[in-house]
């Protein structure tokens, strides 16, 4: 039964609608349209009132088409009212005419509210975990009528209207109902289908119009440069990933092989004409490529809607909306399903730290600082010219937590890599003295952001145990990847920015100078097991003048390629999960740009194709050999063999796991070919060379050990093997059965 709307403002028999109400509607300043429009009880009568611009005659009907009254025109702009012959409050429709024709309109003001008191309760408490099913625009059937329900949070607004291509963007037509307990405005619009552009027209507390706002909960958006939200149905995807989700829900991710291919969907490849690939086209090309390359996961730079291509998605204005650049949301769901069918996970770069100040976005959404702080020392980010979320506000925290749940539930995502966590944790991040506000204890820790991250992680892992949350965090904040109940932030993993920085700094030096910086390669093992680490060679290292990874290497072309091959072997043997940005697997020379496709033609050249083969084989070896991944996050899976040979720039260590044959990794970071180099090993016997980055198939010189080395026990009890070390190369040796 529909909840009756409020009574009308007049019970006078001859005054169907007060002049003040008519003027307020026509001037788009009526703060309570449901009090006057729609069907109302006036004494023993039922009065229908509507605003239908362009109409000259209006007949009221029941939804079945029965005529129940002819309405009187109260204003030539389209205000009509009159008594109707109905016995109860119910949805009605209007048959309107003018000299150009006739049309039928179902009255949205004859429907009651859709949200209920329990929604109000949980929203006010900040514990509503299904906001993505309640807020925004959703198709539904009310009183037997199909349409869309719209709901938006704007507690300080005086009036909010839905405007779109279905009502000529006229804010007078569909003014919304305010739920005063929560500050949420809602309306059910009959006969609105998918594919309509819409925004919210908001009058702020000062009575001034706010710029038209996109829907914060929009699930689909227009393609830039247009920026309206778009009505869309629920995700229509037949999921075929039960086995994939079950595996990850039951597995300990720390002990699984995880090798991530980081992708910018707009520039991995392009269509022949230069346009973006659709999700279906990406599925046809990217998924088989990743299967062949042996990556376990694809991590996309943000794909939630964003207005400016060079931001790469990190300045999003549509946190719930997959960008229109690659097609409709269902296309993204199909892509994820396709990945899962072949065992590849999908991770999304997620940006809850800040948002851009574009006029149609969240900034001063209802005329006040709603999603952000009022004080720019708390609410404005100087590095990115963006607004910072007010994590202390329950509604904002719920908005963000629900977004994490939305992507993992509706799109079956396998993980969220949370961007810019360091900027969230510290109130003085990138600020000078006097430019920030201390917390309640006088410190620089953002305690509200900490509570948000803990809440997000706890909620996501509780709802979806197989999901990975990964922090991009570059400071010494403790327990980033420790459970919330143990005082941690609750992330599954943390990017090891120190590994990336130190090792790339080392490899940028001439080999003759590396002995003076030996600690760059060994220091990371002092903290390698304090967190669950991902080793990232990410997009951040190949932009803004930093050049590509191959360009960072020292020496002539041969040495550059050898250095990079040795580095990849070093990294894949090092404890921690792996991440590599697209194009670096085949040593793209150019710095990455979002404006063009990767230089796939380079694969015609043996050195580049050799690099690709090496990364493929490294992934395969890493996945097949549990010793290389099962103790990535635990100290008992690592043992130094040679840590201090700085004169020769040689490193060697052992990777091991219970019940598995150990694997020795040996790296020579000089171009010097060394024979009979003694490497201590834990067991005597034949050690098989399972990977050599200097192999000819990878573009190397082909130096090696003929497939195996022999470890012998000496009189003093030590065991060593005399190994040939190729120049600028990494070897992996496994004890033969």
C-alpha atoms as one frame of an Amber mdcrd trajectory, in Angstrom:
protein
   0.000   0.000   0.000   1.417   3.364  -0.962   2.135   5.660   1.964  -0.143
   8.715   1.526   1.632  11.914   0.616   1.267  14.967   2.817  -2.009  16.842
   2.687  -2.324  19.803   0.385  -1.805  23.352   1.574  -5.450  24.309   1.181
  -8.804  22.813   2.003 -10.801  25.662   0.464 -13.460  24.294  -1.925 -12.935
  26.942  -4.570  -9.166  27.324  -4.262  -7.670  24.224  -5.832  -4.108  25.508
  -5.316  -2.892  28.625  -3.548  -1.387  31.384  -5.669   1.764  31.274  -3.533
   2.222  27.582  -4.304   1.694  28.153  -8.025   4.301  30.909  -8.067   6.777
  28.797  -6.077   6.450  25.875  -8.506   6.810  28.058 -11.580   9.784  29.894
 -10.085  11.406  26.589  -9.125  11.599  27.424  -5.437   8.995  25.165  -3.864
  10.667  23.365  -1.013   7.983  20.667  -0.572   6.376  19.750  -3.919   4.792
  16.541  -2.600   2.682  18.710  -0.296   0.885  20.303  -3.236   1.315  18.151
  -6.357  -0.166  14.710  -6.929  -3.332  13.303  -5.378  -4.534  14.744  -2.063
  -7.475  14.475   0.291  -9.346  17.719   0.902 -12.242  17.166   3.218 -14.349
  14.460   1.565 -12.876  15.123  -1.851  -9.794  13.934  -3.737  -7.906  16.716
  -5.513  -5.338  16.087  -8.258  -2.755  18.749  -9.054  -0.018  18.651 -11.694
   2.479  20.730 -13.608   2.516  19.816 -17.314   4.222  22.529 -19.386   2.705
  22.889 -22.845  -0.608  21.271 -21.992  -3.883  23.127 -22.625  -6.230  20.363
 -21.421  -5.695  17.610 -18.869  -7.947  14.671 -18.002  -7.153  12.577 -14.936
  -7.306   8.801 -15.312  -6.636   5.697 -13.262  -3.663   3.610 -14.356  -6.070
   1.389 -16.282  -7.274   4.354 -18.348 -10.588   5.071 -16.612 -11.361   8.807
 -16.679 -11.887  10.201 -13.184 -12.010  13.960 -13.790 -11.137  16.912 -15.978
  -8.629  19.277 -14.399  -8.861  23.033 -14.474  -6.000  25.108 -15.874  -4.834
  27.370 -13.052  -1.927  28.902 -14.942  -1.126  28.911 -18.641   2.414  27.727
 -17.854   0.922  24.298 -17.212  -0.526  24.207 -13.690  -3.721  22.113 -13.493
  -5.915  20.973 -10.613  -9.347  19.538 -10.039 -11.514  17.108  -8.149 -11.276
  13.466  -9.216 -13.610  10.565  -8.594 -11.472   8.063  -6.733 -12.148   6.366
  -3.412  -8.588   6.295  -2.079  -5.126   7.697  -2.632  -3.573   5.841  -5.540
  -1.241   6.400  -8.500  -2.958   8.249 -11.333  -2.090   9.411 -14.812  -2.954
  12.413 -16.949  -4.123  12.516 -20.546  -2.769  15.867 -21.753  -3.527  17.705
 -24.998  -2.484  20.789 -26.904  -2.747  21.966 -30.481   0.197  19.788 -31.493
  -1.071  16.503 -30.108  -1.688  14.484 -26.970   0.271  12.383 -24.527  -0.049
  10.319 -21.353   1.886  11.091 -18.170   1.846   9.010 -14.994   1.991  11.355
 -12.018   5.184  10.797  -9.983   3.688  12.799  -7.127   0.930  10.238  -6.658
   3.482   7.676  -5.415   4.696   7.463  -1.852   8.312   7.174  -0.676  10.364
   4.113  -1.553  13.007   4.257   1.156  11.799   3.015   4.514  12.403   3.713
   8.208  15.029   0.976   8.483  16.967   2.616   5.669  16.804   5.872   7.619
  18.001   4.139  10.772  21.011   2.417   9.231  21.924   5.440   7.124  21.936
   7.709  10.159  23.946   5.138  12.108  26.438   4.915   9.242  26.095   1.136
   9.072  24.052   0.709   5.884  25.981  -1.751   3.714  23.567  -1.790   0.759
  23.561   1.888  -0.117  24.456   1.047  -3.705  21.054  -0.654  -3.995  19.212
   2.325  -2.490  20.997   5.499  -3.571  21.364   6.784  -7.109  19.033   5.702
  -9.912  17.558   2.196  -9.881  14.923   0.547 -12.057  11.970  -0.755 -10.115
   8.269  -1.460 -10.298   6.023   0.469  -7.885   2.280  -0.134  -7.725   2.611
  -2.101 -10.945   4.359   0.775 -12.751   7.887   0.486 -14.158  10.251   3.390
 -13.731  13.376   4.604 -11.957  13.776   5.575  -8.336  16.231   8.403  -7.658
  17.813   9.141  -4.276  20.563  11.605  -3.410  22.073  12.918  -0.179  21.942
  16.725   0.034  21.023  17.574   3.648  21.588  21.313   3.410  19.720  21.884
   0.138  16.458  23.790   0.045  15.286  21.974  -3.058  16.570  19.133  -5.245
  15.179  18.127  -8.643  16.015  15.384 -11.087  16.622  16.925 -14.494  17.411
  15.140 -17.718  16.608  14.514 -21.336  13.217  13.150 -20.213  12.014  16.487
 -18.808  13.857  19.054 -20.947  16.293  19.597 -18.043  13.540  21.564 -16.316
  13.995  21.610 -12.547  10.355  22.508 -11.972   9.041  19.192 -13.251  10.506
  16.602 -10.940  11.254  18.205  -7.600  12.098  15.556  -5.025  10.816  14.581
  -1.569  13.094  15.316   1.395  13.547  12.674   4.079  14.399  15.039   6.901
  15.916  12.437   9.224  18.701  11.622   6.765  18.923  14.588   4.389  18.185
  12.263   1.465  15.934  13.407  -1.367  14.030  10.805  -3.371  11.445  10.427
  -6.121  10.057   7.606  -8.243   9.720   8.602 -11.910   7.308   6.334 -13.800
   8.061   5.130 -17.314  11.703   6.224 -17.253  13.871   3.521 -18.784  17.585
   2.856 -19.136  19.772   5.128 -21.240  18.543   8.547 -20.107  21.010  11.291
 -19.197  20.271  13.029 -15.902  21.698  15.243 -13.171  20.499  16.861  -9.973
  19.480  20.498  -9.862  20.121  21.714  -6.335  19.197  24.935  -4.560  21.684
  25.551  -1.769  20.937  26.791   1.736  21.381  30.384   0.576  18.687  29.955
  -2.076  21.177  30.003  -4.955  21.375  27.321  -7.630  24.355  25.001  -7.377
  25.923  23.883 -10.704  24.128  20.811 -12.015  25.543  17.756 -10.253  26.176
  14.260 -11.531  24.822  11.491  -9.332  27.416  10.402  -6.711  25.952   6.874
  -6.911  25.514   6.822 -10.699  26.242   3.376 -12.116  26.721   4.656 -15.647
  27.901   7.975 -17.102  28.105   9.834 -20.381  31.293   9.715 -22.423  33.492
  12.727 -21.833  33.378  15.634 -22.529  29.696  15.153 -21.602  29.394  14.455
 -17.893  25.791  13.603 -17.032  24.841  10.416 -15.258  22.894   7.803 -17.225
  20.080   5.552 -16.041  20.988   1.897 -16.366  19.580  -1.479 -15.414  21.098
  -3.938 -13.003  24.168  -5.863 -14.158  22.891  -8.597 -16.459  25.694 -11.112
 -16.271  25.564 -14.880 -16.019  28.583 -15.444 -13.825  30.676 -18.534 -14.546
  33.361 -18.066 -11.929  32.272 -20.176  -8.982  35.455 -22.264  -9.026  37.667
 -19.181  -9.271  35.971 -17.393  -6.364  35.934 -20.560  -4.266  39.672 -21.055
  -4.763  40.572 -17.584  -3.550  38.039 -17.608  -0.712  39.643 -20.765   0.676
  43.284 -19.919  -0.096  45.818 -18.010   1.991  46.747 -15.335  -0.541  50.126
 -14.807   1.121  51.069 -18.340   0.083  49.721 -18.177  -3.459  51.665 -17.112
  -6.562  50.558 -13.573  -7.387  52.057 -11.899 -10.449  50.170  -8.768 -11.483
  50.104  -7.159 -14.926  49.310  -3.469 -14.411  47.303  -2.079 -17.317  45.996
   1.265 -18.488  42.972   0.085 -20.457  43.019   3.080 -22.786  46.545   2.596
 -24.095  47.472  -1.089 -23.861  46.292  -1.369 -27.446  44.064   0.828 -29.617
  41.668   0.250 -32.478  43.045   0.751 -35.994  41.545   4.246 -36.116  43.076
   5.182 -32.775  39.909   4.752 -30.698  39.654   2.917 -27.412  39.091  -0.819
 -27.389  35.766  -1.868 -25.904  35.699  -4.248 -22.948  34.772  -7.058 -25.318
  37.706  -6.219 -27.609  40.023  -6.046 -24.612  38.743  -9.450 -23.532  39.582
 -10.925 -26.935  43.155  -9.596 -26.837  44.258  -8.934 -23.256  42.965 -12.081
 -21.553  44.725 -14.559 -23.920  47.882 -12.446 -23.728  47.935 -12.607 -19.924
  47.218 -16.336 -19.969  50.152 -16.888 -22.319  52.390 -14.608 -20.244  51.543
 -16.424 -17.022  50.279 -13.445 -15.048  47.818 -14.350 -12.298  46.087 -10.956
 -12.104  45.350  -7.889 -14.186  45.374  -4.619 -12.282  43.672  -1.730 -14.044
  44.484   1.878 -13.431  41.185   3.416 -12.253  38.242   2.682 -14.533  35.610
   4.549 -12.519  34.384   7.543 -14.517  36.738  10.516 -14.807  36.642  13.657
 -16.977  40.313  14.224 -17.884  42.294  11.586 -19.810  45.759  12.666 -18.569
  44.659  12.034 -14.976  44.648   8.295 -15.918  41.501   7.933 -13.806  43.026
   9.063 -10.529  40.696  12.085 -10.408  37.338  10.376 -10.538  33.925  12.022
 -10.610  31.933   8.788 -10.843  33.158   6.382  -8.201  30.368   3.861  -8.876
  30.388   4.145 -12.662  32.714   2.190 -14.988  33.972   4.757 -17.473  32.035
   5.083 -20.726  35.315   5.074 -22.658  35.158   1.300 -23.029  31.419   0.711
 -23.244  28.589  -0.065 -20.858  29.001  -1.473 -17.320  27.829  -4.905 -18.494
  30.867  -5.018 -20.773  33.174  -4.685 -17.795  31.282  -7.480 -16.032  31.743
  -9.696 -19.096  35.457  -8.916 -19.078  35.829  -9.922 -15.418  33.822 -13.086
 -16.015  36.072 -13.939 -18.965  39.165 -13.475 -16.813  37.786 -15.677 -14.064
  36.920 -18.480 -16.473  40.624 -18.859 -17.253  41.820 -18.270 -13.699  42.940
 -14.644 -13.952  41.977 -12.227 -11.187  41.057  -8.576 -11.738  42.243  -5.829
  -9.390  41.015  -2.248  -9.604  42.985   0.834  -8.669  40.661   2.551  -6.189
  40.873   6.216  -5.217  39.155   7.048  -1.909  41.736   9.635  -0.854  40.582
  12.630  -2.854  38.311  13.854  -5.655  38.539  16.593  -8.311  36.791  19.927
  -8.005  34.982  19.780 -11.362  31.685  21.663 -11.106  29.532  18.565 -11.768
  31.338  16.493  -9.129  31.165  16.163  -5.353  32.697  19.532  -4.509  30.293
  21.668  -2.408  27.621  19.290  -3.525  24.604  20.901  -1.870  26.136  24.361
  -1.653  28.184  23.388   1.388  31.320  21.354   2.078  29.483  18.039   2.198
  31.914  15.322   1.109  34.988  17.415   1.899  36.149  19.527   4.849  35.263
  23.209   4.917  38.763  24.129   6.135  41.206  23.920   3.170  43.939  22.852
   5.592  41.966  19.624   5.957  39.873  19.517   2.800  42.188  20.537  -0.046
  45.148  18.617  -1.427  47.907  20.951  -2.656  49.740  18.326  -4.755  46.802
  17.341  -6.918  44.511  20.367  -6.691  41.787  18.095  -5.361  39.406  17.919
  -2.425  39.990  15.486   0.446  37.119  13.370   1.710  35.841  14.132   5.197
  36.468  10.676   6.643  35.010  11.706   9.990  31.521  12.125   8.552  29.470
   8.934   8.835  27.718   9.456   5.491  31.030   9.973   3.663  32.572   6.916
   5.276  29.498   4.890   4.273  29.683   6.239   0.723  33.265   5.009   0.361
  32.898   1.694   2.203  29.825   0.907   0.128  31.781   1.690  -3.014  34.405
  -0.906  -2.129  31.623  -3.413  -1.485  29.885  -2.422  -4.718  32.834  -3.223
  -6.981  33.591  -6.499  -5.234  29.976  -7.663  -5.202  28.499  -6.403  -8.456
  31.591  -6.930 -10.630  33.171  -9.846  -8.725  36.465  -7.980  -8.472  39.338
  -9.883  -6.928  41.036  -6.923  -5.360  41.285  -3.210  -4.700  44.629  -1.459
  -4.800  44.047   1.633  -2.669  45.792   4.685  -4.068  47.673   7.328  -2.054
  47.222   5.741   1.376  50.141   7.736   2.781  48.365  10.994   1.914  45.352
   9.767   3.887  47.251   8.697   6.986  49.087  11.941   7.669  47.415  15.299
   8.246  50.636  17.110   7.335  51.247  15.126   4.134  52.928  17.499   1.652
  52.149  20.492   3.898  54.325  23.022   5.646  54.084  24.138   9.256  50.831
  25.972   9.860  49.158  24.479   6.791  47.551  21.551   8.601  45.319  20.913
  11.595  46.563  18.481  14.283  44.360  15.655  15.513  42.648  15.710  18.905
  45.869  14.606  20.576  48.038  17.151  18.803  49.569  14.620  16.416  49.814
  14.442  12.641  48.018  11.110  12.261  44.651  11.279  10.529  42.720   9.159
  12.996  39.497   9.459  10.991  41.210   8.109   7.876  42.637   5.245   9.937
  39.162   4.338  11.151  37.849   4.519   7.588  40.562   2.196   6.225  40.047
  -0.251   9.059  36.287  -0.217   8.517  36.635  -0.649   4.756  39.023  -3.570
   5.063  37.001  -5.279   7.780  33.776  -4.946   5.803  35.263  -6.099   2.505
  37.021  -9.141   3.949  33.932 -10.084   5.954  31.710  -9.990   2.860  34.224
 -11.363   0.346  37.012 -13.409   1.989  38.771 -14.044  -1.322  39.297 -10.369
  -2.149  42.735  -8.740  -1.864  43.118  -5.190  -0.607  46.500  -3.661  -1.394
  47.829  -0.385  -0.013  49.997   2.019  -1.944  51.773   3.226   1.167  55.305
   4.592   1.140  56.007   5.407   4.801  56.926   3.409   7.891  53.374   3.350
   9.228  53.240   0.100  11.234  50.968  -2.873  10.583  49.512  -1.742   7.271
  48.864  -5.368   6.326  48.060  -6.602   9.830  44.477  -7.483  10.819  42.278
  -4.779  12.308  41.731  -6.844  15.461  45.518  -6.797  15.949  45.716  -3.013
  15.651  46.536  -3.011  11.942  44.946  -1.183   9.039  43.607  -4.489   7.757
  45.063  -4.545   4.237  45.999  -7.852   2.681  49.182  -6.462   1.109  51.285
  -3.327   0.879  53.351  -2.053  -2.041  57.081  -2.268  -1.260  58.066   1.177
  -2.476  61.481   0.870  -0.811  62.379  -2.164  -2.928  61.423  -0.350  -6.108
  63.293   2.835  -5.200  66.490   1.204  -3.933  66.883  -1.372  -6.686  66.198
   1.035  -9.539  68.643   3.503  -8.006  71.273   0.745  -7.880  70.685  -0.305
 -11.491  70.887   3.268 -12.744  74.570   3.294 -11.705  77.489   2.146 -13.825
  78.412  -1.447 -12.858  81.884  -0.329 -11.785  80.303   1.899  -9.116  77.736
  -0.598  -7.838  80.087  -2.075  -5.250  79.861   1.209  -3.368  76.064   0.908
  -3.189  75.753  -2.780  -2.407  73.396  -2.053   0.485  70.760  -0.768  -1.938
  70.111  -4.394  -2.853  70.443  -5.954   0.605  68.784  -3.377   2.868  65.281
  -4.430   1.851  65.697  -7.821   3.488  65.866  -6.120   6.886  62.157  -5.310
   6.611  60.963  -7.679   3.852  58.763  -9.659   6.247  57.380  -6.848   8.408
  54.447  -6.561   5.987  52.873  -8.679   3.261  54.591  -7.010   0.329  53.932
  -6.591  -3.370  57.059  -5.623  -5.342  55.862  -2.904  -7.744  57.450  -1.815
 -10.992  54.455   0.370 -11.693  53.318   3.082 -14.085  54.743   5.706 -11.719
  58.257   4.629 -12.698  57.819   5.146 -16.448  56.190   8.600 -16.689  56.914
  12.280 -16.079  60.397  12.175 -17.563  61.512   9.040 -15.705  61.773   7.060
 -18.910  61.030   3.383 -19.388  62.703   0.646 -17.340  65.027  -0.303 -20.201
  66.034   3.327 -20.593  67.008   3.506 -16.917  69.556   0.721 -17.301  73.235
   1.547 -17.735  75.561   0.722 -20.635  75.141   0.115 -24.335  72.052  -1.581
 -25.730  73.336  -5.080 -24.987  74.131  -4.159 -21.394  70.796  -2.384 -20.939
  68.900  -5.487 -21.947  71.162  -7.747 -19.892  70.755  -5.499 -16.851  66.985
  -5.542 -17.140  66.867  -9.302 -17.654  69.070  -9.821 -14.600  66.871  -7.419
 -12.624  63.682  -9.256 -13.531  65.276 -12.550 -12.508  66.414 -10.945  -9.235
  62.895  -9.600  -8.574  61.045 -12.817  -9.399  63.370 -14.678  -7.035  63.033
 -12.052  -4.289  60.404 -12.536  -1.557  57.155 -10.721  -2.296  54.372 -10.766
  -4.867  55.162  -9.245  -8.275  53.708  -6.330 -10.244  54.886  -5.141 -13.671
  53.444  -2.293 -15.711  52.438  -3.034 -19.281  55.061  -2.599 -21.973  57.916
  -3.250 -19.581  57.607  -6.993 -20.210  59.011  -6.427 -23.693  61.274  -3.490
 -22.774  59.447  -0.637 -24.461  61.936   2.157 -25.096  59.513   5.077 -25.056
  58.197   6.519 -21.852  54.572   5.504 -21.435  51.865   7.913 -22.591  48.129
   7.501 -22.155  47.648   9.029 -25.607  48.919   6.084 -27.644  49.160   2.328
 -27.771  52.204   0.446 -26.584  54.920  -0.093 -29.202  53.997  -3.669 -30.067
  56.082  -3.539 -33.239  59.162  -3.916 -31.026  58.369  -7.605 -30.674  59.695
  -8.014 -34.218  63.198  -7.485 -32.770  64.926 -10.399 -31.001  66.021  -8.489
 -27.885  62.480  -7.283 -27.163  60.894 -10.635 -27.959  63.537 -12.269 -25.779
  62.587 -10.020 -22.872  58.930 -10.979 -23.286  59.848 -14.677 -23.302  61.877
 -14.193 -20.143  58.991 -12.565 -18.256  56.691 -15.338 -19.449  59.125 -18.001
 -18.234  59.746 -16.176 -14.949  56.000 -16.147 -14.316  55.756 -19.818 -15.188
  58.652 -20.775 -12.938  57.358 -18.620 -10.088  53.913 -20.214 -10.324  55.135
 -23.818 -10.681  57.751 -23.733  -7.935  56.181 -23.347  -4.498  59.583 -22.519
  -3.018  59.434 -19.222  -4.934  56.000 -18.142  -3.683  54.659 -20.150  -0.745
  56.710 -18.200   1.805  56.812 -14.826   0.063  55.723 -13.078   3.256  57.550
 -15.166   5.859  61.173 -15.067   6.887  61.561 -18.834   7.015  61.211 -18.906
   3.234  64.427 -16.917   2.679  68.082 -17.509   3.510  71.078 -15.496   2.397
  73.849 -17.467   0.689  75.975 -14.502  -0.400  75.058 -11.059   0.886  78.377
  -9.246   1.190  80.338  -9.774  -2.054  80.269  -6.097  -2.929  83.532  -6.309
  -4.872  81.939  -8.550  -7.476  78.353  -7.238  -7.080  77.112 -10.799  -6.668
  74.066 -11.756  -4.600  72.802 -15.233  -3.795  70.025 -16.549  -1.601  67.834
 -19.544  -1.056  64.045 -19.690  -1.424  62.313 -22.547   0.331  58.976 -23.881
   1.508  58.015 -26.888   3.648  58.043 -30.109   1.664  59.479 -28.398  -1.433
  62.900 -28.566  -3.050  64.851 -25.354  -2.326  65.792 -22.992  -5.120  68.963
 -20.901  -5.161  68.983 -17.513  -6.892  72.339 -16.089  -7.941  72.727 -12.674
  -9.590  75.830 -11.118 -11.123  75.272  -7.379 -11.565  78.517  -6.711 -13.446
  79.328  -7.396 -17.102  82.212  -9.619 -15.981  82.018 -13.302 -16.916  83.040
 -15.382 -13.888  84.023 -19.055 -13.903  84.343 -21.324 -10.880  82.581 -18.869
  -8.611  81.942 -20.634  -5.313  78.388 -20.503  -4.038  77.522 -22.121  -0.690
  74.497 -24.413  -0.877  72.577 -26.246   1.860  72.762 -29.723   0.309  75.229
 -31.594  -1.788  74.258 -33.094  -5.085  73.163 -31.991  -8.508  71.482 -28.591
  -8.747  69.612 -28.115 -12.001  69.712 -24.731 -13.742  65.984 -24.049 -14.142
  66.361 -20.490 -15.444  69.206 -18.392 -16.832  68.464 -14.816 -17.914  71.551
 -14.908 -20.175  70.140 -17.726 -22.300  70.195 -17.071 -26.036  66.430 -17.511
 -26.270  66.107 -14.377 -24.122  68.640 -12.400 -26.147  71.600 -13.236 -23.910
  75.086 -14.490 -24.688  74.260 -18.104 -23.901  76.768 -18.479 -21.073  75.840
 -20.930 -18.350  76.467 -24.230 -16.641  75.352 -26.801 -19.171  72.067 -27.283
 -17.378  73.366 -28.179 -13.900  76.053 -27.689 -11.258  77.410 -30.109  -8.642
  77.455 -29.135  -4.978  80.181 -30.901  -3.010  80.831 -31.259   0.673  84.258
 -30.185   1.913  86.359 -31.369   4.804  85.221 -28.486   6.997  81.588 -29.508
   6.484  80.708 -26.702   4.114  78.930 -27.398   0.842  79.665 -25.311  -2.244
  79.206 -25.437  -5.971  81.604 -23.859  -8.450  79.323 -21.951 -10.771  79.800
 -20.110 -14.032  78.251 -16.669 -13.640  77.215 -15.124 -16.958  77.665 -11.374
 -17.263  74.752  -9.281 -15.963  72.577 -12.303 -15.336  70.468 -14.144 -12.782
  70.452 -17.922 -12.385  67.878 -20.083 -10.628  69.088 -23.488  -9.434  66.932
 -26.248  -7.995  68.148 -29.292  -6.113  67.594 -32.309  -8.351  65.576 -35.209
  -6.944
